[in-house]
Structures are given as C-alpha cells and as structure tokens.
Coordinates of C-alpha atoms and ligand atoms in Angstrom, one line a residue:
X1 CA 0.1 0.0 0.2
X2 CA 1.6 3.3 -0.5
X3 CA 1.6 5.8 1.9
X4 CA -0.9 8.3 0.9
X5 CA -3.3 5.1 0.9
X6 CA -2.0 4.1 4.5
X7 CA -2.4 7.6 5.9
X8 CA -6.3 7.9 4.4
X9 CA -7.2 4.1 5.2
X10 CA -5.8 5.0 8.8
X11 CA -7.9 8.0 9.3
X12 CA -10.8 6.7 7.7
X13 CA -10.8 3.4 9.9
X14 CA -10.9 5.4 13.0
X15 CA -13.2 7.9 11.8
X16 CA -15.9 5.4 11.1
X17 CA -15.6 4.0 14.7
X18 CA -16.3 7.2 16.1
X19 CA -12.9 9.0 16.1
X20 CA -12.8 12.9 15.6
X21 CA -10.0 13.2 13.0
X22 CA -8.2 16.5 14.4
X23 CA -5.1 17.7 12.5
X24 CA -1.3 17.4 13.4
X25 CA -0.3 19.9 15.7
X26 CA 3.2 22.2 14.9
X27 CA 6.2 20.8 15.5
X28 CA 6.9 23.6 18.2
X29 CA 4.7 22.3 21.2
X30 CA 3.0 24.5 23.5
X31 CA 4.2 22.4 26.0
X32 CA 7.2 24.9 27.4
X33 CA 8.9 21.8 28.8
X34 CA 9.8 20.0 25.5
X35 CA 11.7 21.4 23.0
X36 CA 9.7 19.9 19.8
X37 CA 6.4 17.6 19.3
X38 CA 8.0 13.5 19.7
X39 CA 4.3 12.4 19.7
X40 CA 1.1 12.3 18.8
X41 CA -0.3 12.4 22.6
X42 CA 1.3 15.8 23.1
X43 CA -1.4 18.5 21.8
X44 CA -4.0 16.1 23.8
X45 CA -2.2 16.0 27.0
X46 CA -4.6 18.3 29.2
X47 CA -7.7 16.0 28.2
X48 CA -5.7 13.0 30.0
X49 CA -5.3 15.4 33.0
X50 CA -8.9 16.4 32.9
X51 CA -7.8 20.4 32.3
X52 CA -9.8 20.3 29.2
X53 CA -12.8 18.2 28.2
X54 CA -12.7 16.3 24.6
X55 CA -16.4 15.9 24.4
X56 CA -16.5 20.0 24.5
X57 CA -13.9 20.4 21.8
X58 CA -14.1 17.2 19.5
X59 CA -17.6 16.5 20.0
X60 CA -16.1 13.0 21.0
X61 CA -14.0 11.0 23.6
X62 CA -11.7 9.7 21.2
X63 CA -9.5 11.3 18.3
X64 CA -7.3 10.1 15.6
X65 CA -4.4 12.0 14.1
X66 CA -1.2 11.8 12.1
X67 CA 1.6 14.1 13.8
X68 CA 4.8 15.5 12.4
X69 CA 7.0 14.3 15.2
X70 CA 10.8 14.9 15.6
X71 CA 13.3 12.8 18.2
X72 CA 16.5 14.6 18.6
X73 CA 17.6 11.3 20.7
X74 CA 17.6 9.5 17.4
X75 CA 20.3 11.7 15.7
X76 CA 23.0 9.2 16.2
X77 CA 21.1 6.4 15.1
X78 CA 20.1 7.7 11.5
X79 CA 21.7 5.7 8.8
X80 CA 20.6 2.5 9.9
X81 CA 17.7 0.9 8.3
X82 CA 14.7 2.2 10.6
X83 CA 15.6 5.4 12.8
X84 CA 14.8 8.9 11.9
X85 CA 15.0 12.2 13.3
X86 CA 11.4 13.4 11.6
X87 CA 8.8 11.3 11.0
X88 CA 4.9 10.8 11.1
X89 CA 3.0 9.1 13.7
X90 CA -0.4 7.7 13.1
X91 CA -2.4 7.7 16.4
X92 CA -5.8 7.1 17.9
X93 CA -6.7 8.5 21.4
X94 CA -9.5 7.9 23.7
X95 CA -9.8 10.1 26.9
X96 CA -12.1 8.4 29.6
X97 CA -14.0 6.6 26.3
X98 CA -12.8 3.2 25.4
X99 CA -9.7 1.2 27.2
X100 CA -7.8 -1.6 26.6
X101 CA -10.1 -4.2 25.1
X102 CA -11.0 -1.7 22.2
X103 CA -7.6 -0.3 22.2
X104 CA -6.0 -3.8 21.1
X105 CA -8.9 -5.1 19.2
X106 CA -8.8 -2.0 17.0
X107 CA -4.9 -2.4 16.4
X108 CA -5.1 -5.7 15.5
X109 CA -7.9 -5.3 13.2
X110 CA -6.2 -2.4 11.3
X111 CA -2.9 -4.3 10.8
X112 CA -4.2 -7.9 10.1
X113 CA -7.7 -6.8 8.5
X114 CA -6.8 -3.5 6.6
X115 CA -3.2 -3.6 6.3
X116 CA -3.7 -7.7 5.6
X117 CA -0.2 -8.0 7.5
X118 CA 1.0 -10.9 9.6
X119 CA 1.7 -10.1 13.3
X120 CA 5.0 -11.5 14.6
X121 CA 4.5 -11.1 17.9
X122 CA 3.5 -8.3 20.8
X123 CA 4.8 -7.2 24.4
X124 CA 2.8 -6.5 27.5
X125 CA 4.3 -4.9 30.9
X126 CA 5.9 -7.3 33.1
X127 CA 5.0 -5.6 36.3
X128 CA 7.2 -3.6 38.6
X129 CA 7.2 -2.8 42.1
X130 CA 4.6 0.3 42.0
X131 CA 2.5 -1.4 39.0
X132 CA 1.0 -4.7 38.4
X133 CA 1.7 -6.8 35.4
X134 CA -0.7 -6.6 32.6
X135 CA -2.7 -9.6 32.7
X136 CA -5.8 -7.8 30.9
X137 CA -3.9 -7.1 27.8
X138 CA -2.4 -10.6 27.8
X139 CA -6.2 -11.7 27.8
X140 CA -7.2 -9.9 25.2
X141 CA -4.3 -11.0 22.7
X142 CA -4.8 -14.5 23.5
X143 CA -8.4 -14.2 22.6
X144 CA -7.7 -12.8 19.2
X145 CA -5.6 -15.9 18.6
X146 CA -1.9 -14.0 19.0
X147 CA 0.3 -16.8 20.5
X148 CA 3.8 -15.1 20.5
X149 CA 3.2 -12.8 23.7
X150 CA 6.3 -11.4 25.4
X151 CA 6.6 -9.6 28.8
X152 CA 8.5 -6.8 28.9
X153 CA 9.6 -4.3 31.8
X154 CA 9.7 -0.4 32.4
X155 CA 12.3 0.5 30.0
X156 CA 10.7 -1.0 27.0
X157 CA 6.9 -0.7 27.2
X158 CA 6.2 1.8 29.9
X159 CA 5.3 5.1 28.3
X160 CA 5.9 8.6 29.5
X161 CA 5.7 11.4 30.9
X162 CA 6.9 13.6 28.2
X163 CA 8.2 16.8 29.6
X164 CA 8.8 17.4 33.6
X165 CA 5.3 15.5 34.4
X166 CA 2.5 14.0 33.3
X167 CA 0.2 11.1 32.4
X168 CA 1.8 7.5 31.7
X169 CA 1.3 4.0 31.8
X170 CA 2.1 0.6 30.8
X171 CA 1.9 -0.4 27.0
X172 CA 1.7 -3.1 24.3
X173 CA 3.7 -3.1 21.1
X174 CA 3.0 -5.0 17.8
X175 CA 5.8 -6.3 15.7
X176 CA 6.0 -7.2 12.1
X177 CA 8.7 -8.7 9.9
X178 CA 10.3 -6.5 7.2
X179 CA 11.5 -8.1 4.1
X180 CA 14.8 -9.2 5.8
X181 CA 12.9 -10.7 8.3
X182 CA 13.6 -8.8 10.9
X183 CA 10.9 -8.1 13.6
X184 CA 9.7 -4.3 13.8
X185 CA 8.2 -2.3 16.4
X186 CA 5.4 -0.9 14.5
X187 CA 2.6 -0.1 16.9
X188 CA 2.9 1.0 20.7
X189 CA -0.4 1.4 22.6
X190 CA -0.2 3.1 25.8
X191 CA -2.8 2.6 28.6
X192 CA -2.6 6.1 30.5
X193 CA -3.3 5.1 34.0
X194 CA -1.1 7.3 36.0
X195 CA -0.3 10.8 36.5
X196 CA 3.7 11.1 37.2
X197 CA 5.1 13.8 39.2
X198 CA 8.3 14.0 37.5
X199 CA 10.0 13.6 34.1
X200 CA 10.9 10.0 32.7
X201 CA 14.2 9.7 34.0
X202 CA 12.9 10.8 37.7
X203 CA 10.4 7.8 37.6
X204 CA 13.0 5.2 36.7
X205 CA 15.2 6.2 39.2
X206 CA 12.6 5.9 41.9
X207 CA 12.4 9.7 42.3
X208 CA 8.6 10.2 41.2
X209 CA 5.7 9.1 42.1
X210 CA 2.4 7.8 40.3
X211 CA -0.9 8.4 41.3
X212 CA -4.1 7.1 39.4
X213 CA -5.6 9.4 37.0
X214 CA -9.5 10.2 37.0
X215 CA -9.4 9.1 33.2
X216 CA -8.2 6.7 31.7
X217 CA -7.0 7.3 28.3
X218 CA -5.4 5.3 25.4
X219 CA -2.8 7.0 23.6
X220 CA -1.3 4.9 20.4
X221 CA 1.4 5.6 17.8
X222 CA 2.5 4.0 15.0
X223 CA 5.3 5.4 12.4
X224 CA 3.9 5.8 9.0
X225 CA 7.6 5.1 8.0
X226 CA 8.2 1.8 9.4
X227 CA 4.6 0.8 8.4
X228 CA 5.3 1.5 5.0
X229 CA 8.6 -0.7 5.2
X230 CA 6.3 -3.7 6.3
X231 CA 3.8 -3.2 3.9
X232 CA 6.0 -2.5 0.8
X233 CA 8.1 -5.3 1.7
X234 CA 11.2 -3.1 1.8
X235 CA 14.3 -3.8 3.5
X236 CA 14.7 -0.4 5.1
X237 CA 12.5 2.5 5.4
X238 CA 14.4 4.4 2.9
X239 CA 13.5 2.3 0.0
X240 CA 9.6 2.9 0.6
X241 CA 7.9 5.8 -1.6
X242 CA 8.2 7.9 1.3
X243 CA 12.0 8.3 0.8
X244 CA 12.8 6.8 -2.7
X245 CA 12.2 10.0 -4.4
X246 CA 14.7 11.6 -2.3
X247 CA 17.1 8.7 -2.5
X248 CA 17.3 8.5 -6.1
X249 CA 18.4 12.1 -6.3
X250 CA 21.8 11.3 -4.7
X251 CA 24.9 9.9 -6.6
X252 CA 24.9 6.0 -7.1
X253 CA 28.7 5.9 -5.8
X254 CA 27.8 7.6 -2.4
X255 CA 27.9 5.5 0.8
X256 CA 24.6 4.3 1.4
X257 CA 24.5 5.5 5.2
X258 CA 25.4 9.0 4.0
X259 CA 22.6 8.9 1.7
X260 CA 19.9 8.1 4.3
X261 CA 21.3 10.8 6.7
X262 CA 21.0 13.1 4.0
X263 CA 17.3 12.2 2.9
X264 CA 16.3 12.4 6.4
X265 CA 17.8 15.5 7.4
X266 CA 16.6 17.3 4.6
X267 CA 13.2 16.2 5.0
X268 CA 13.9 17.5 9.1
X269 CA 15.5 20.6 7.8
X270 CA 12.5 21.1 5.3
X271 CA 9.7 21.0 7.9
X272 CA 11.5 22.7 10.7
X273 CA 12.5 25.6 8.5
X274 CA 8.7 25.9 6.9
X275 CA 7.8 26.1 10.7
X276 CA 9.8 29.1 11.3
X277 CA 12.6 27.5 13.1
X278 CA 16.0 29.4 12.3
X279 CA 19.2 27.8 12.6
X280 CA 21.2 29.0 16.0
X281 CA 23.0 28.0 18.9
X282 CA 20.7 27.3 21.3
X283 CA 17.2 24.7 21.7
X284 CA 15.5 24.1 18.4
X285 CA 17.6 26.3 16.5
X286 CA 20.4 24.8 17.5
X287 CA 18.9 21.3 16.5
X288 CA 18.0 22.7 13.1
X289 CA 21.7 23.8 12.5
X290 CA 23.0 20.5 13.3
X291 CA 21.1 18.8 10.6
X292 CA 21.8 21.6 8.0
X293 CA 25.6 21.4 8.8
X294 CA 26.0 18.3 8.6
X295 CA 24.3 17.9 5.0
X296 CA 26.3 20.8 4.2
X297 CA 29.5 19.0 5.3
X298 CA 28.6 15.8 3.0
X299 CA 27.5 18.2 -0.1
X300 CA 31.1 20.1 0.2
X301 CA 32.8 16.8 0.6
X302 CA 31.0 14.8 -2.3
X303 CA 32.5 17.5 -5.0
X304 CA 33.4 14.8 -7.2
X305 CA 30.0 13.4 -7.8
X306 CA 28.3 16.6 -6.9
X307 CA 24.7 16.5 -6.1
X308 CA 23.0 19.7 -5.0
X309 CA 21.1 19.7 -1.7
X310 CA 19.0 22.3 -2.9
X311 CA 17.2 19.6 -5.5
X312 CA 16.9 17.3 -2.3
X313 CA 15.3 20.0 -0.2
X314 CA 12.9 21.0 -3.0
X315 CA 12.0 17.3 -3.6
X316 CA 11.2 17.0 0.1
X317 CA 8.8 19.7 -0.1
X318 CA 7.0 18.4 -3.2
X319 CA 6.6 14.9 -2.4
X320 CA 5.1 16.4 1.3
X321 CA 3.1 19.4 0.1
X322 CA 0.1 17.4 -0.6
X323 CA -0.5 16.6 2.9
X324 CA 1.2 19.5 4.9
X325 CA 0.4 22.6 2.8
X326 CA 2.5 24.8 5.4
X327 CA 5.7 23.5 3.4
X328 CA 7.1 26.5 1.8
X329 CA 9.9 25.7 -0.9
X330 CA 10.9 29.3 -0.9
X331 CA 11.5 29.9 2.6
X332 CA 13.4 26.5 2.8
X333 CA 15.9 27.5 0.2
X334 CA 16.5 30.7 1.3
X335 CA 17.4 29.8 4.9
X336 CA 19.2 27.2 3.3
X337 CA 21.1 29.3 1.4
X338 CA 21.6 31.8 4.2
X339 CA 23.2 29.0 6.5
X340 CA 25.3 27.6 3.5
X341 CA 27.1 30.8 2.8
X342 CA 27.9 31.4 6.3
X343 CA 29.1 27.7 7.5
X344 CA 31.2 27.5 4.3
X345 CA 33.4 30.3 5.3
X346 CA 34.9 28.3 8.0
X347 CA 34.5 24.9 7.4
X348 CA 37.5 24.3 5.1
X349 CA 39.7 25.8 7.7
X350 CA 38.1 23.5 10.1
X351 CA 38.7 20.5 8.2
X352 CA 42.4 21.7 7.9
X353 CA 42.4 22.1 11.8
X354 CA 40.6 18.4 12.3
X355 CA 43.4 16.6 10.1
X356 CA 46.1 18.1 11.9
X357 CA 45.1 16.5 15.3
X358 CA 46.5 13.2 16.1
X359 CA 43.9 12.3 18.7
X360 CA 40.5 13.8 19.1
X361 CA 39.1 14.7 23.0
X362 CA 36.2 16.4 23.7
X363 CA 37.9 19.5 24.5
X364 CA 39.6 19.8 21.0
X365 CA 36.5 18.3 19.4
X366 CA 34.4 21.1 21.3
X367 CA 37.3 23.5 20.0
X368 CA 36.3 22.9 16.5
X369 CA 32.7 23.1 17.2
X370 CA 33.1 26.3 18.5
X371 CA 35.6 27.8 16.2
X372 CA 34.9 26.5 13.0
X373 CA 31.1 25.2 13.7
X374 CA 32.3 21.3 12.7
X375 CA 29.1 19.4 13.8
X376 CA 29.8 16.5 16.4
X377 CA 28.9 14.1 13.7
X378 CA 31.2 15.4 11.1
X379 CA 34.5 15.1 13.6
X380 CA 33.4 11.8 14.5
X381 CA 32.7 10.6 10.6
X382 CA 36.1 12.4 9.4
X383 CA 37.9 11.7 12.5
X384 CA 38.0 8.0 12.0
X385 CA 40.1 5.8 14.3
X386 CA 41.6 9.0 15.6
X387 CA 37.9 9.8 16.9
X388 CA 37.3 6.5 18.2
X389 CA 36.9 7.1 22.2
X390 CA 35.4 10.2 21.3
X391 CA 31.3 9.7 22.7
X392 CA 28.2 12.1 22.1
X393 CA 28.2 12.5 26.0
X394 CA 31.7 13.6 26.7
X395 CA 31.2 16.4 23.7
X396 CA 27.8 17.1 25.2
X397 CA 29.5 17.5 28.7
X398 CA 32.0 20.1 27.5
X399 CA 29.0 21.8 25.6
X400 CA 27.2 22.2 28.8
X401 CA 30.5 23.1 30.4
X402 CA 31.0 26.2 28.2
X403 CA 27.0 27.2 28.5
X404 CA 26.9 27.7 32.0
X405 CA 30.2 29.7 31.5
X406 CA 28.9 32.0 29.0
X407 CA 25.4 32.2 31.0
X408 CA 27.5 33.2 34.4
X409 CA 29.6 36.0 32.4
X410 CA 26.3 37.4 31.0
X411 CA 27.4 37.0 27.6
X412 CA 25.5 39.4 25.2
X413 CA 22.8 37.4 22.7
X414 CA 23.5 38.3 19.4
X415 CA 20.9 38.7 16.6
X416 CA 17.5 37.5 17.9
X417 CA 15.8 39.8 20.0
X418 CA 18.7 41.9 21.1
X419 CA 18.6 40.8 24.6
X420 CA 21.4 41.9 27.1
X421 CA 20.4 38.5 29.5
X422 CA 18.8 35.4 28.2
X423 CA 19.8 32.0 29.8
X424 CA 16.6 30.5 29.1
X425 CA 15.3 31.1 32.7
X426 CA 16.0 35.0 33.1
X427 CA 15.6 37.5 30.5
X428 CA 16.7 41.2 30.6
X429 CA 17.0 43.7 27.5
X430 CA 19.0 46.4 29.4
X431 CA 21.3 47.3 32.4
X432 CA 18.1 48.3 34.1
X433 CA 16.1 45.3 33.6
X434 CA 18.7 43.2 34.5
X435 CA 19.2 44.6 37.9
X436 CA 15.3 43.8 38.4
X437 CA 15.4 40.1 37.1
X438 CA 18.7 39.8 39.4
X439 CA 16.5 40.5 42.3
X440 CA 13.8 38.4 41.2
X441 CA 16.3 35.7 40.7
X442 CA 17.5 35.5 44.2
X443 CA 13.9 36.0 45.4
X444 CA 13.0 33.0 43.4
X445 CA 15.5 30.8 45.4
X446 CA 13.9 32.2 48.6
X447 CA 10.7 31.3 47.5
X448 CA 11.4 27.7 46.7
X449 CA 13.0 27.4 50.3
X450 CA 10.2 29.2 52.0
X451 CA 7.6 26.9 50.1
X452 CA 9.6 24.1 51.5
X453 CA 9.7 25.4 55.0
X454 CA 5.8 25.8 55.1
X455 CA 4.6 23.1 52.9
X456 CA 7.1 20.3 53.3
X457 CA 10.0 19.0 51.2
X458 CA 7.5 17.7 48.7
X459 CA 7.8 21.0 46.9
X460 CA 10.3 21.0 44.4
X461 CA 11.0 22.8 41.2
X462 CA 9.2 22.3 37.9
X463 CA 10.1 25.1 36.0
X464 CA 11.0 29.2 36.4
X465 CA 10.9 31.7 34.2
X466 CA 11.8 35.5 35.1
X467 CA 11.3 38.4 33.0
X468 CA 11.6 42.2 34.3
X469 CA 7.4 42.2 35.4
X470 CA 7.8 39.1 37.6
X471 CA 8.9 35.6 38.6
X472 CA 6.9 32.6 37.5
X473 CA 8.0 29.5 39.8
X474 CA 6.2 25.7 38.8
X475 CA 6.7 23.4 41.3
X476 CA 5.1 20.1 42.5
X477 CA 2.4 20.3 45.1
X478 CA -0.8 18.4 45.0
X479 CA -3.5 21.1 46.0
X480 CA -4.4 24.8 46.1
X481 CA -2.5 26.9 48.6
X482 CA -4.7 28.3 51.3
X483 CA -4.4 32.0 51.9
X484 CA -2.6 31.5 55.1
X485 CA 0.0 29.5 53.5
X486 CA 0.5 31.9 51.0
X487 CA 0.9 35.0 53.6
X488 CA 3.3 32.5 55.4
X489 CA 5.5 31.9 52.6
X490 CA 5.7 35.6 52.0
X491 CA 6.2 36.2 55.6
X492 CA 9.1 33.8 55.5
X493 CA 11.0 35.4 52.4
X494 CA 10.3 39.0 53.8
X495 CA 12.1 37.9 57.0
X496 CA 15.4 36.7 55.5
X497 CA 15.1 40.1 53.2
X498 CA 14.8 41.8 56.6
X499 CA 17.8 40.1 57.8
X500 CA 20.0 41.5 54.6
X501 CA 21.9 38.0 54.5
X502 CA 24.8 37.8 52.3
X503 CA 24.3 35.8 49.1
X504 CA 27.4 33.8 48.1
X505 CA 28.6 31.2 45.9
X506 CA 31.1 28.3 45.7
X507 CA 32.3 26.3 42.8
X508 CA 32.6 22.6 43.9
X509 CA 33.0 19.2 42.0
X510 CA 29.7 17.8 41.2
X511 CA 30.2 14.8 43.7
X512 CA 30.5 16.8 46.7
X513 CA 28.1 19.6 45.5
X514 CA 25.4 16.8 45.6
X515 CA 26.5 16.3 49.3
X516 CA 25.7 19.6 50.5
X517 CA 21.9 19.2 50.2
X518 CA 22.1 22.2 47.8
X519 CA 18.7 22.0 45.8
X520 CA 19.1 21.1 42.0
X521 CA 17.1 21.4 39.1
X522 CA 18.1 21.6 35.3
X523 CA 14.9 22.0 32.7
X524 CA 14.0 19.4 30.4
X525 CA 15.0 22.0 27.3
X526 CA 18.0 23.5 29.0
X527 CA 19.8 23.1 25.9
X528 CA 21.9 20.1 26.0
X529 CA 23.6 19.5 22.9
X530 CA 22.0 16.1 21.8
X531 CA 18.6 17.6 23.0
X532 CA 18.5 14.3 25.3
X533 CA 18.9 14.1 29.3
X534 CA 21.1 16.9 30.5
X535 CA 24.4 16.3 32.1
X536 CA 26.0 18.1 34.8
X537 CA 29.3 19.7 34.1
X538 CA 32.3 18.3 36.5
X539 CA 32.1 21.4 38.5
X540 CA 29.0 23.3 39.8
X541 CA 28.4 26.7 41.5
X542 CA 26.1 26.9 44.3
X543 CA 24.4 30.1 45.2
X544 CA 23.3 30.0 49.2
X545 CA 21.9 32.7 51.3
X546 CA 23.5 32.9 54.5
X547 CA 26.6 33.2 56.4
X548 CA 28.0 29.8 55.7
X549 CA 27.0 26.8 53.4
X550 CA 26.3 24.5 56.3
X551 CA 23.7 27.2 58.0
X552 CA 22.6 28.7 55.0
X553 CA 18.9 29.3 54.5
X554 CA 18.9 28.3 50.8
X555 CA 21.4 27.0 48.9
X556 CA 20.8 25.9 45.1
X557 CA 22.8 24.7 42.3
X558 CA 22.6 28.0 39.9
X559 CA 24.6 29.8 37.2
X560 CA 23.2 33.2 38.6
X561 CA 23.4 36.2 38.8
X562 CA 22.2 37.1 42.2
X563 CA 22.1 39.9 44.5
X564 CA 25.0 40.2 46.8
X565 CA 22.5 40.7 49.8
X566 CA 19.0 39.7 50.6
X567 CA 18.2 43.5 51.7
X568 CA 18.4 44.6 47.7
X569 CA 15.4 42.7 46.8
X570 CA 12.8 44.7 48.5
X571 CA 9.7 43.3 49.3
X572 CA 8.5 40.1 47.6
X573 CA 4.8 39.7 47.4
X574 CA 2.6 36.6 45.7
X575 CA 0.5 38.2 42.8
X576 CA -0.8 34.4 42.0
X577 CA -1.2 31.0 42.6
X578 CA -2.8 28.4 40.5
X579 CA -2.6 24.9 39.1
X580 CA -0.9 24.1 35.5
X581 CA -1.0 20.3 35.6
X582 CA -2.4 17.7 37.9
X583 CA 0.3 17.6 41.0
X584 CA 2.2 21.0 39.8
X585 CA 1.1 24.5 41.0
X586 CA 2.7 27.8 39.8
X587 CA 3.2 30.9 41.7
X588 CA 3.6 34.5 40.4
X589 CA 5.8 36.7 42.0
X590 CA 6.9 40.3 42.3
X591 CA 9.3 42.4 43.9
X592 CA 8.3 46.0 45.3
Ligands
LIG1 N1 3.1 8.1 23.0 C1 3.5 6.8 22.5 C2 4.8 6.9 21.7 O1 5.0 7.9 21.3 C3 2.2 6.3 21.8 O2 1.5 7.0 20.8 O3 5.0 5.8 21.5

C-alpha cells in the first residue's frame, strides 16, 4: 500500500469508529517543557489530565491524527534501517472513552484486516514494584489468537511522561517482520492510567510518584515510515515511497549510510524551516543547525560527484506538500542558502585543523565546533580512528560546561531579539532590567525554600521563568494553597530579606556539591547538545543565602546572577497561585 493510501485508510478506519480526525499540531509544542513535538499525544495532554474536555472540543471522547514528530534522541542512530529524526506518527486516542479491549482490538484489526499484514509478536508489561503485571492485555491478545506474547519491563513497555511531569502508563506493542525477516516495532499502544509527578528519568530512578488518573486514556503511536516498510516489503524505510524520490537524487557511488542521513536531514530541515525555526546556537535552532551543517559538509565533501542539496530539499517539499500545505519551498531554500554561505566560510579551515590533530578529545572537538562550527557527527566521521574514543556524552558535557560559563558571564546574545541576558530562565534587555531580574532571581531561590519550609519537602522546582515584570515558579504540590499558607510563605521570604543576609557562591566538584544538600533542577529544554538527558558539568556553582554554606537558609545549583545581599531584593509579594497540571502549581511573584 502506498503511503498516501495508508494515511487515508488509517484516518478512515478510526473515523468510522467514532474518532474525530484532528490535524497534526505544530512541531513546536505549546508545552514549554519539551523542545519539539515527539509524539501524537502531546497536543492532547490536557484531555488526559482533565484540564480540558474532549467531548466539548471534538464532540467525541476519541480522536485520531497523523502527527509531525521529531526525535532529537535518535539523531545518532540515523543511517541504520529504521531510525529517523522527523517522522509521521499515526495515532488514535481516547480520553475516558474506551480502554484496553477496544484499543487492542482496533490495532489488531487494522494491521491484520486493513493492512493485511501478519503480526510477528506482541508485548505486554511484566509488572514492577509499583505497577502490576498487565494480565488483562495478555488475555485480550490471546482471545484474538496471538500466540507469541512477550513480557517486557519499565524500559520498553512503559510510556511517559513527556517533559517534567505528565500522564503515563504501561503499553503493549505490535511487531511485524520486514523484508529481511527482522522484527520491527510498528505500533505502541499506551494505557494512560497514572499521573507522574516527575520526568521519565525521575520515574525510572525512583524519584517520582505515580497517582491514578481520574480519566483513563488510550494513546497509540505507529510510525508511518515503518508501517510503509512492512507493507511495501522493503528492507529499510529508505526504500519506501516516502524516501525513494529523495534517495534517487543522490549519487549512485555515495556510501548508503550517508545517503540516508542526507535524505532524513533534508526532510527534517524542510519541515523545521517551514515552521519558522531558524538555525542558531540554542534549543530548536541548534537542532536545526546540526542537521543543516551535517548535510552541507557532505555536499562539500562529495565534490567529485556533485549533487545539489537544493534539489533534495525541493523534492522533500514537493513530496509532502500535498499532505502538509505549510511546507514552503521558498523559505526553505532561502534559509538554506544563508546558512550555507555562512558555514562554508569556516568549514574549510575547520577541516584543515581537524586533519592536523592526532587524537580527538572532547576538548579539542568542542574547540572545532566552537571556532569552525564543525558538527560533532562530522568530527566523529572524518576523525575515523583518531576519534574512536570520542563519545557524544563527553562532547555534550563539554558543551554544557561552556554554556554555563557563558551564562555566568552574562554573554551578550547576538541577533534575535537583542537581549542583554537570556539564560533561558532569566531575560533582560538592558542594565536596568538586569538589576530587576537579578533581584527576582534571588527572590525565586528564597521562594522555593520558603515553600519547602511551609509546605514540606515534597515541594520541588518544576520550572521557572523570570522577566522584568515577575518571576514565575512551577513546583510539585498536589493542591491549591490556602491564603494563610501564601501569607506565611511571603512572611518567611520577607524575614530573610529583612535580615539582609549575604548571598554567596562556591564552586565544587559535582559529587561534593550534591552532598551539601543544595537543591538542583535542570529543565528538560535546557539546551543539552543532544536534546536528550542533561549531564552536569564536572564542577558546579552553588549559590547560598546566609553566612555559611552549612547554615544557609537556601542553597541551590545555579549559574547566577544574584544580588549580593538579600536586603537589595525589596519586598516580595505573591501575585497569583494556580494549577498548571495535576500535581503542579504555579506561583507568580513580584518585587516591590
Ligand atoms: N506516545 C506513544 C509513543 O510515542 C504512543 O503514541 O510511542
């Protein structure tokens, strides 16, 4: 079945079964705790938590969509037979409507009857200390005649949460064989049963708690490219009709891995640029620039068998425009040309420097990246044996270290909106604003500690955003604060301000720093070089309020800036307290 037919059949199948068909949401999510949209469920998060009502918004408790998705965590895997950065995810969702039986039965019928594909095996959750084994799903698969049912654990068949907290639950997966006989996971069916108080990492390390959701939900995801591979009996996704028009434009003689990387990155680039992302050195812009530079280097290195990248980008737009009218060829080509011109100037020198190095370390690799813009992948690829011990994690660590340094040094931000300071958490456009956000920043540390003093240690930071008007602080707590509690929190903060305590900084190796009991929080979108899990640098700064670290009122890992004494803050007032998600509260506070 060609990919257009698959898309149509999928949406028709679920529409006929009462699902409202919802268009893909943007690749740039509403949820500030995630960089890019990675799954179909993201736009529906609020229907699972109960903050919004699906019946009201879609006239149905169930929906189906084909979602543009982008996974930065898979960048290093691209080049094999089934990994991609950008992909399309087919999904059906239920918010308090049907649950396990219908979800499994629909998936089974769609794969075996509509697609007419044999299922190789399925998985169910084996159970953990907190969540029981999924006997119900096993029984349903058995009734449907599936013989090979495998049990898997938390790592494989437990979804979520996305971002810093959210709905999650056990899953069941469907595997089918591709043309080389390999089992490929095609469909992930999530049974959303819990609200998780922390991130996925926190959940896996036992630092987050699960509470049952009021509304049980279904969230399924099936990669269109993988399904096309199975249906079209190809050995890789790059031979399906979704990729062959792009692959055919690349030179015959080119290494096949490189071809796949170019096809994937060109497609991803076309989508990101069409959504208005611009290449830069942070967050989404950084991801985009990595893709762009990697393909530009390949184009440059392939001068003996030239292939114009512009043609590949245009082909990507052409192939997808019918389904995604937002794709804009003119924007894509214009932005591409600008980045290429900029990058080519330094690329040659960078490659020369790289060739001179006998051994590639995280430090000199980062230097090549910083001075010449050479992407990690290129250093690794061209470095060959000399880069054998260079890992993405060690490079990311180096990247992070430099980011901390530039934050603390209040480096001027170039281009963009002309901010004097933008650490991701604090924003100020001139010296005067900088003074105010600095006061608000120290006030935010006092606020977190005061909340812990008044409400207990369950309070932990979930996010923070400081502008010249206010600080906005998100934290874990499961109910609305009472007026007396808000008053008490203000009182605790203002007492500390009255005492005019010094605000001091120490730099410590990470292990020692953790032992001091200082609080730490790194947001999921904090700009790690791989977009994945954040790594701490070897040394971190702790800011503490008080005469000594031991007796400090507040201590936190932090890049600054802060006032030198609490008296400079002025009076702190809590302006608003509200819920942002189940188990997460938000406070807005101002300084007077
Ligand atoms: N959220 C799940 C996934 O992305 C199912 O849609 O795999």
